[in-house]
CSV table of C-alpha atoms in Angstrom, one decimal:
chain,number,residue,atom,x,y,z
C,1,MET,CA,4.4,-128.6,-110.3
C,2,ALA,CA,8.0,-129.9,-110.1
C,3,GLN,CA,9.0,-132.8,-112.2
C,4,PRO,CA,9.0,-136.1,-110.3
C,5,PHE,CA,12.5,-137.3,-109.5
C,6,SER,CA,11.9,-140.7,-111.1
C,7,SER,CA,10.9,-139.0,-114.3
C,8,LEU,CA,13.9,-136.8,-114.3
C,9,VAL,CA,16.4,-139.6,-113.7
C,10,THR,CA,15.0,-141.7,-116.5
C,11,SER,CA,15.1,-138.9,-119.1
C,12,PRO,CA,17.5,-139.0,-122.0
C,13,THR,CA,19.0,-135.6,-121.1
C,14,TRP,CA,19.7,-136.6,-117.6
C,15,ARG,CA,21.2,-139.9,-118.7
C,16,HIS,CA,23.5,-138.1,-121.2
C,17,ASP,CA,24.8,-135.8,-118.5
C,18,VAL,CA,25.4,-138.7,-116.1
C,19,GLU,CA,27.2,-140.7,-118.7
C,20,ALA,CA,29.5,-137.8,-119.5
C,21,TRP,CA,30.3,-137.1,-115.8
C,22,VAL,CA,30.9,-140.8,-115.1
C,23,HIS,CA,33.1,-141.2,-118.1
C,24,ASP,CA,35.3,-138.3,-116.9
C,25,ARG,CA,35.5,-139.5,-113.3
C,26,VAL,CA,36.3,-143.1,-114.4
C,27,GLU,CA,39.1,-141.8,-116.6
C,28,GLU,CA,40.5,-139.6,-113.8
C,29,SER,CA,40.6,-142.7,-111.5
C,30,GLY,CA,42.8,-144.5,-113.9
C,31,ARG,CA,40.1,-146.9,-115.1
C,32,ARG,CA,38.3,-147.3,-118.4
C,33,LEU,CA,34.6,-148.1,-119.1
C,34,SER,CA,34.1,-151.6,-120.4
C,35,GLY,CA,30.4,-151.4,-121.2
C,36,PRO,CA,27.2,-149.4,-120.9
C,37,LEU,CA,25.8,-148.1,-117.6
C,38,ASP,CA,22.8,-150.0,-116.3
C,39,GLN,CA,20.1,-148.3,-114.2
C,40,VAL,CA,19.3,-151.0,-111.7
C,41,ARG,CA,17.1,-149.1,-109.2
C,42,VAL,CA,14.8,-146.1,-109.4
C,43,ARG,CA,13.0,-144.8,-106.3
C,44,PRO,CA,11.4,-141.4,-105.5
C,45,TRP,CA,14.4,-140.5,-103.4
C,46,SER,CA,17.4,-142.0,-105.3
C,47,THR,CA,18.6,-144.0,-108.3
C,48,GLN,CA,21.6,-146.3,-108.7
C,49,LEU,CA,23.4,-147.3,-111.9
C,50,THR,CA,26.1,-149.9,-112.2
C,51,VAL,CA,29.3,-148.8,-114.0
C,52,PRO,CA,31.4,-151.6,-115.6
C,53,THR,CA,35.2,-150.8,-115.9
C,54,ASP,CA,38.4,-152.7,-116.7
C,55,GLN,CA,39.1,-152.8,-112.9
C,56,GLY,CA,35.7,-154.0,-111.7
C,57,ARG,CA,32.3,-152.7,-111.2
C,58,LEU,CA,31.5,-149.2,-109.8
C,59,TRP,CA,28.3,-147.7,-108.5
C,60,PHE,CA,26.7,-144.4,-109.4
C,61,LYS,CA,24.1,-142.9,-107.1
C,62,ALA,CA,22.0,-139.7,-107.5
C,63,ASN,CA,19.7,-138.4,-104.8
C,64,THR,CA,16.5,-136.3,-104.7
C,65,PRO,CA,17.3,-132.6,-103.8
C,66,ALA,CA,16.4,-133.0,-100.2
C,67,MET,CA,19.2,-135.5,-99.9
C,68,HIS,CA,21.8,-133.9,-102.0
C,69,PHE,CA,24.0,-133.7,-98.9
C,70,GLU,CA,24.8,-137.4,-99.0
C,71,PRO,CA,27.9,-137.4,-101.3
C,72,ALA,CA,29.6,-134.6,-99.4
C,73,LEU,CA,28.7,-136.2,-96.1
C,74,HIS,CA,29.9,-139.6,-97.2
C,75,GLN,CA,33.2,-138.0,-98.2
C,76,LEU,CA,33.5,-136.2,-94.9
C,77,LEU,CA,32.8,-139.3,-92.8
C,78,ALA,CA,35.3,-141.3,-94.8
C,79,ALA,CA,38.0,-138.7,-94.0
C,80,LEU,CA,37.1,-138.6,-90.3
C,81,SER,CA,36.7,-142.3,-89.8
C,82,PRO,CA,38.1,-144.4,-92.6
C,83,ASP,CA,37.8,-147.6,-90.7
C,84,ASP,CA,34.1,-147.2,-90.5
C,85,VAL,CA,33.3,-145.5,-93.9
C,86,ALA,CA,34.8,-146.3,-97.3
C,87,ALA,CA,35.7,-143.2,-99.3
C,88,PRO,CA,33.8,-142.5,-102.6
C,89,LEU,CA,35.8,-142.3,-105.8
C,90,ALA,CA,34.1,-139.0,-106.9
C,91,VAL,CA,31.3,-136.7,-105.8
C,92,ASP,CA,29.3,-133.8,-107.2
C,93,PRO,CA,27.8,-132.2,-104.1
C,94,ALA,CA,25.7,-129.7,-106.1
C,95,ARG,CA,23.9,-132.4,-108.0
C,96,GLY,CA,23.8,-135.0,-105.3
C,97,TRP,CA,25.9,-137.4,-107.4
C,98,MET,CA,28.4,-140.0,-106.2
C,99,LEU,CA,30.6,-142.7,-107.7
C,100,THR,CA,31.8,-145.5,-105.4
C,101,ALA,CA,33.7,-148.8,-105.8
C,102,ASP,CA,31.9,-152.1,-105.5
C,103,ARG,CA,32.7,-153.3,-102.0
C,104,GLY,CA,31.2,-156.7,-102.5
C,105,PRO,CA,28.0,-158.1,-101.0
C,106,THR,CA,26.4,-156.4,-98.0
C,107,LEU,CA,26.3,-158.1,-94.7
C,108,GLY,CA,22.6,-158.8,-95.2
C,109,GLU,CA,23.2,-160.3,-98.6
C,110,LEU,CA,26.0,-162.4,-97.4
C,111,ARG,CA,24.0,-164.2,-94.7
C,112,ASN,CA,21.2,-163.8,-92.3
C,113,ALA,CA,22.6,-161.5,-89.7
C,114,THR,CA,23.4,-163.1,-86.3
C,115,THR,CA,23.3,-161.6,-82.9
C,116,ASP,CA,27.1,-161.2,-83.1
C,117,ASP,CA,26.8,-159.4,-86.5
C,118,TRP,CA,24.3,-156.9,-85.0
C,119,VAL,CA,26.5,-156.5,-81.9
C,120,ARG,CA,29.5,-155.5,-84.1
C,121,LEU,CA,27.4,-153.3,-86.4
C,122,LEU,CA,26.0,-151.3,-83.5
C,123,GLN,CA,29.4,-151.0,-81.9
C,124,HIS,CA,30.8,-149.6,-85.1
C,125,SER,CA,27.9,-147.2,-85.4
C,126,ALA,CA,28.5,-145.9,-81.9
C,127,VAL,CA,32.2,-145.5,-82.5
C,128,LEU,CA,31.4,-143.4,-85.6
C,129,GLN,CA,29.0,-141.3,-83.6
C,130,ARG,CA,31.6,-140.5,-81.0
C,131,ARG,CA,34.1,-139.6,-83.6
C,132,VAL,CA,31.7,-137.1,-85.3
C,133,ALA,CA,30.0,-135.7,-82.2
C,134,ASP,CA,32.1,-132.5,-82.2
C,135,ARG,CA,31.5,-131.8,-85.9
C,136,ARG,CA,28.0,-130.5,-85.8
C,137,GLU,CA,28.7,-127.3,-87.8
C,138,GLU,CA,30.4,-129.2,-90.6
C,139,VAL,CA,27.7,-131.9,-90.8
C,140,VAL,CA,24.7,-129.5,-90.6
C,141,GLY,CA,26.5,-127.1,-92.9
C,142,LEU,CA,26.2,-129.8,-95.7
C,143,GLY,CA,22.4,-129.7,-95.5
C,144,VAL,CA,21.8,-132.3,-92.9
C,145,HIS,CA,18.7,-131.5,-90.7
C,146,ASP,CA,19.4,-130.5,-87.1
C,147,CYS,CA,17.0,-132.8,-85.3
C,148,SER,CA,18.4,-132.2,-81.8
C,149,PRO,CA,16.0,-133.0,-79.0
C,150,SER,CA,15.2,-129.3,-78.3
C,151,ARG,CA,13.9,-128.9,-81.8
C,152,VAL,CA,11.6,-131.9,-81.8
C,153,PRO,CA,8.5,-130.3,-80.2
C,154,GLU,CA,8.4,-127.5,-82.7
C,155,ARG,CA,9.1,-129.9,-85.6
C,156,PHE,CA,6.2,-132.2,-84.3
C,157,ASP,CA,3.8,-129.2,-84.4
C,158,SER,CA,5.0,-128.3,-87.9
C,159,LEU,CA,4.6,-131.9,-89.2
C,160,VAL,CA,1.2,-132.3,-87.6
C,161,GLU,CA,0.1,-129.1,-89.4
C,162,GLN,CA,1.6,-130.2,-92.7
C,163,LEU,CA,0.0,-133.6,-92.7
C,164,SER,CA,-3.3,-132.4,-91.5
C,165,ASN,CA,-3.4,-129.9,-94.4
C,166,LEU,CA,-2.9,-132.6,-97.1
C,167,GLN,CA,-5.8,-133.5,-99.3
C,168,VAL,CA,-8.1,-136.0,-97.6
C,169,GLU,CA,-7.3,-138.6,-100.2
C,170,HIS,CA,-3.6,-138.4,-99.5
C,171,PRO,CA,-2.3,-141.5,-97.8
C,172,SER,CA,-0.7,-139.4,-95.0
C,173,HIS,CA,-3.6,-137.1,-94.3
C,174,LEU,CA,-4.2,-136.7,-90.6
C,175,GLY,CA,-7.9,-136.9,-89.7
C,176,ALA,CA,-9.6,-135.5,-86.6
C,177,ASP,CA,-9.0,-138.7,-84.6
C,178,ASP,CA,-5.3,-138.7,-85.5
C,179,LEU,CA,-5.0,-135.1,-84.4
C,180,ALA,CA,-6.7,-135.8,-81.1
C,181,GLN,CA,-4.5,-138.7,-80.3
C,182,LEU,CA,-1.3,-136.9,-81.2
C,183,GLU,CA,-2.3,-133.8,-79.2
C,184,ALA,CA,-2.9,-136.0,-76.1
C,185,ARG,CA,0.7,-137.3,-76.3
C,186,ARG,CA,2.4,-134.0,-76.9
C,187,PRO,CA,3.2,-133.3,-73.2
C,188,ASP,CA,4.9,-136.7,-73.1
C,189,LEU,CA,6.9,-135.9,-76.2
C,190,VAL,CA,8.0,-132.6,-74.7
C,191,GLU,CA,9.1,-134.4,-71.5
C,192,ALA,CA,11.0,-137.0,-73.6
C,193,ALA,CA,12.8,-134.2,-75.5
C,194,VAL,CA,13.8,-132.5,-72.2
C,195,VAL,CA,15.2,-135.8,-70.9
C,196,LEU,CA,17.3,-136.3,-74.0
C,197,ASP,CA,18.4,-132.7,-74.2
C,198,ARG,CA,19.7,-132.8,-70.7
C,199,SER,CA,21.4,-136.1,-71.0
C,200,PRO,CA,25.2,-136.7,-70.9
C,201,VAL,CA,25.0,-138.5,-74.3
C,202,PRO,CA,25.1,-135.9,-77.0
C,203,SER,CA,23.4,-135.3,-80.3
C,204,THR,CA,25.6,-136.5,-83.1
C,205,LEU,CA,25.4,-138.2,-86.5
C,206,GLN,CA,22.2,-140.4,-86.5
C,207,HIS,CA,22.4,-142.7,-89.5
C,208,GLY,CA,18.7,-143.3,-89.5
C,209,ASP,CA,18.6,-146.7,-91.1
C,210,VAL,CA,21.3,-149.0,-89.6
C,211,HIS,CA,20.8,-152.6,-90.7
C,212,PRO,CA,22.8,-155.4,-92.3
C,213,LYS,CA,21.9,-154.4,-95.8
C,214,ASN,CA,23.4,-151.0,-95.2
C,215,ALA,CA,26.8,-152.3,-94.2
C,216,PHE,CA,29.4,-154.3,-96.0
C,217,ALA,CA,30.9,-157.5,-94.7
C,218,ASP,CA,33.7,-155.5,-93.1
C,219,LEU,CA,31.0,-153.5,-91.3
C,220,ARG,CA,31.7,-150.3,-93.1
C,221,VAL,CA,28.3,-148.6,-93.3
C,222,PHE,CA,26.9,-146.7,-96.2
C,223,ASP,CA,23.6,-145.1,-97.4
C,224,PHE,CA,23.7,-141.9,-95.6
C,225,GLY,CA,20.7,-140.3,-97.2
C,226,ASP,CA,18.6,-140.6,-94.1
C,227,VAL,CA,21.1,-139.1,-91.8
C,228,GLN,CA,20.1,-136.4,-89.3
C,229,TRP,CA,21.9,-134.6,-86.5
C,230,ALA,CA,19.9,-136.1,-83.6
C,231,HIS,CA,20.3,-137.7,-80.2
C,232,ALA,CA,22.8,-140.5,-80.5
C,233,VAL,CA,20.5,-143.2,-79.0
C,234,GLU,CA,17.9,-142.7,-81.7
C,235,VAL,CA,20.1,-144.9,-83.9
C,236,LEU,CA,18.9,-148.0,-81.9
C,237,ARG,CA,15.3,-147.6,-82.9
C,238,VAL,CA,15.5,-149.1,-86.4
C,239,PRO,CA,17.6,-152.1,-85.3
C,240,PHE,CA,15.2,-152.6,-82.4
C,241,GLY,CA,12.2,-152.7,-84.8
C,242,ILE,CA,13.9,-155.2,-87.0
C,243,ILE,CA,15.3,-157.5,-84.3
C,244,SER,CA,11.9,-157.5,-82.5
C,245,GLN,CA,10.5,-159.3,-85.6
C,246,ASP,CA,13.4,-161.8,-85.8
C,247,ASP,CA,13.4,-164.7,-83.4
C,248,SER,CA,16.9,-165.7,-84.4
C,249,VAL,CA,18.5,-162.5,-82.9
C,250,GLU,CA,18.7,-161.5,-79.3
C,251,TRP,CA,18.1,-157.8,-78.6
C,252,ALA,CA,19.7,-157.5,-75.2
C,253,PRO,CA,23.3,-158.2,-76.3
C,254,VAL,CA,23.0,-155.8,-79.2
C,255,ARG,CA,21.6,-153.1,-77.0
C,256,ASP,CA,24.2,-153.7,-74.3
C,257,ALA,CA,27.0,-153.6,-76.8
C,258,TYR,CA,25.9,-150.2,-78.0
C,259,TYR,CA,25.5,-148.9,-74.4
C,260,GLU,CA,29.1,-150.1,-73.6
C,261,VAL,CA,30.6,-147.7,-76.1
C,262,TRP,CA,29.1,-144.9,-74.1
C,263,SER,CA,29.8,-146.4,-70.7
C,264,ASP,CA,32.3,-143.7,-69.7
C,265,VAL,CA,29.5,-141.1,-70.3
C,266,ALA,CA,26.4,-142.7,-69.0
C,267,ASP,CA,25.6,-145.9,-67.0
C,268,ARG,CA,23.2,-148.6,-68.2
C,269,ARG,CA,20.2,-147.2,-66.3
C,270,THR,CA,20.6,-143.8,-67.8
C,271,MET,CA,21.0,-145.3,-71.3
C,272,ALA,CA,17.9,-147.3,-70.8
C,273,ALA,CA,15.9,-144.2,-69.9
C,274,LEU,CA,17.3,-142.4,-73.0
C,275,PHE,CA,16.3,-145.3,-75.2
C,276,GLU,CA,12.7,-145.1,-73.9
C,277,ALA,CA,12.6,-141.3,-74.6
C,278,THR,CA,13.8,-141.8,-78.2
C,279,ALA,CA,10.5,-143.7,-78.9
C,280,PHE,CA,9.0,-140.2,-79.1
C,281,THR,CA,11.7,-138.1,-80.8
C,282,GLN,CA,12.8,-140.7,-83.4
C,283,ALA,CA,9.2,-141.1,-84.6
C,284,VAL,CA,9.0,-137.4,-85.3
C,285,ASN,CA,12.4,-137.2,-86.9
C,286,ARG,CA,11.7,-140.3,-89.0
C,287,CYS,CA,8.5,-138.7,-90.2
C,288,LEU,CA,10.6,-135.8,-91.5
C,289,VAL,CA,12.9,-138.2,-93.4
C,290,TRP,CA,9.8,-139.6,-95.2
C,291,VAL,CA,8.4,-136.2,-95.9
C,292,ASP,CA,11.7,-135.3,-97.6
C,293,THR,CA,11.9,-138.6,-99.4
C,294,LEU,CA,8.5,-138.1,-101.1
C,295,GLN,CA,8.8,-134.5,-102.0
C,296,LEU,CA,9.2,-135.3,-105.7
C,297,ALA,CA,7.2,-138.6,-105.8
C,298,ASP,CA,4.7,-139.2,-108.6
C,299,ALA,CA,1.1,-140.4,-108.1
C,300,ASP,CA,2.0,-144.1,-108.4
C,301,GLU,CA,4.8,-143.7,-105.9
C,302,LEU,CA,2.5,-142.0,-103.4
C,303,VAL,CA,0.2,-145.0,-103.6
C,304,GLU,CA,3.1,-147.3,-102.7
C,305,TRP,CA,5.0,-145.1,-100.1
C,306,GLY,CA,2.7,-142.2,-99.4
C,307,MET,CA,1.4,-143.5,-96.1
C,308,ALA,CA,4.9,-143.6,-94.5
C,309,PRO,CA,5.0,-140.0,-93.0
C,310,ARG,CA,1.7,-140.6,-91.2
C,311,HIS,CA,2.7,-144.0,-90.1
C,312,GLN,CA,5.9,-142.7,-88.5
C,313,LEU,CA,4.3,-139.7,-86.8
C,314,MET,CA,1.5,-141.8,-85.4
C,315,ARG,CA,4.2,-143.9,-83.6
C,316,VAL,CA,4.2,-141.1,-81.1
C,317,VAL,CA,0.8,-142.3,-79.9
C,318,ASP,CA,2.2,-145.7,-79.0
C,319,ALA,CA,5.5,-144.5,-77.6
């Protein structure tokens, strides 16, 4: 059995290697370390350490193997769209390591996001999607999953089989009732995938987790570990879920601002139909993210997060 990620990244050997790498990258950037590294966050999918230097704090991030693509992807996106993504200071793509400057508080830390904040955040996200839409080979070549609509039915079948074969005590095990409900919605899922596949709006970078705590005050987004190459409109699903639970934010202006960026490609009625179809495909693709996320989770972490793959896939039933 593979070593849990959280066990690996709290081991002395791993810490020694990280400190050596960070020291060299800090020196190369013209800075000097001014104190010890502090491991402030450990999750089954990533860990973050703060790095004090004579020119301010830096951040080190390491990802679980399924998300090793993030540093190289972050670097690529910063080169393609520097107004939307801040470049990292250093990356080690093979190990999934990245060193970045401290960009200050996130938008979500700075204040409770307003409707206008969400409007601007989704507009920026759409602009980034359009800039990257013709870069599929580069993005997928880094290890990002191709979750284009045409691939979703087959992936659905694969995930259903995978989760149904889990031990009964696993939080994401699919029982007989789950399987029956999912099978009943499969024709609708296939139809939704066809609608998206034939749409004038393309598959492109789908951040997967756009919200105010994944953007800085200047609206530059970060945290690309959940990225997939998927239908563009899927990016609205996480914001929709959050805003639906927040009485202080209006969904319609946020949705319409995103639609406007694509208005030369599809009218509002078409965009609305695509958004409805993504209720099916994004649920499947989000399930895949969580399966990847928990590949190297330990027993305690599975108790806390292990139900997520099933939860996401069962959203197909309610789509």
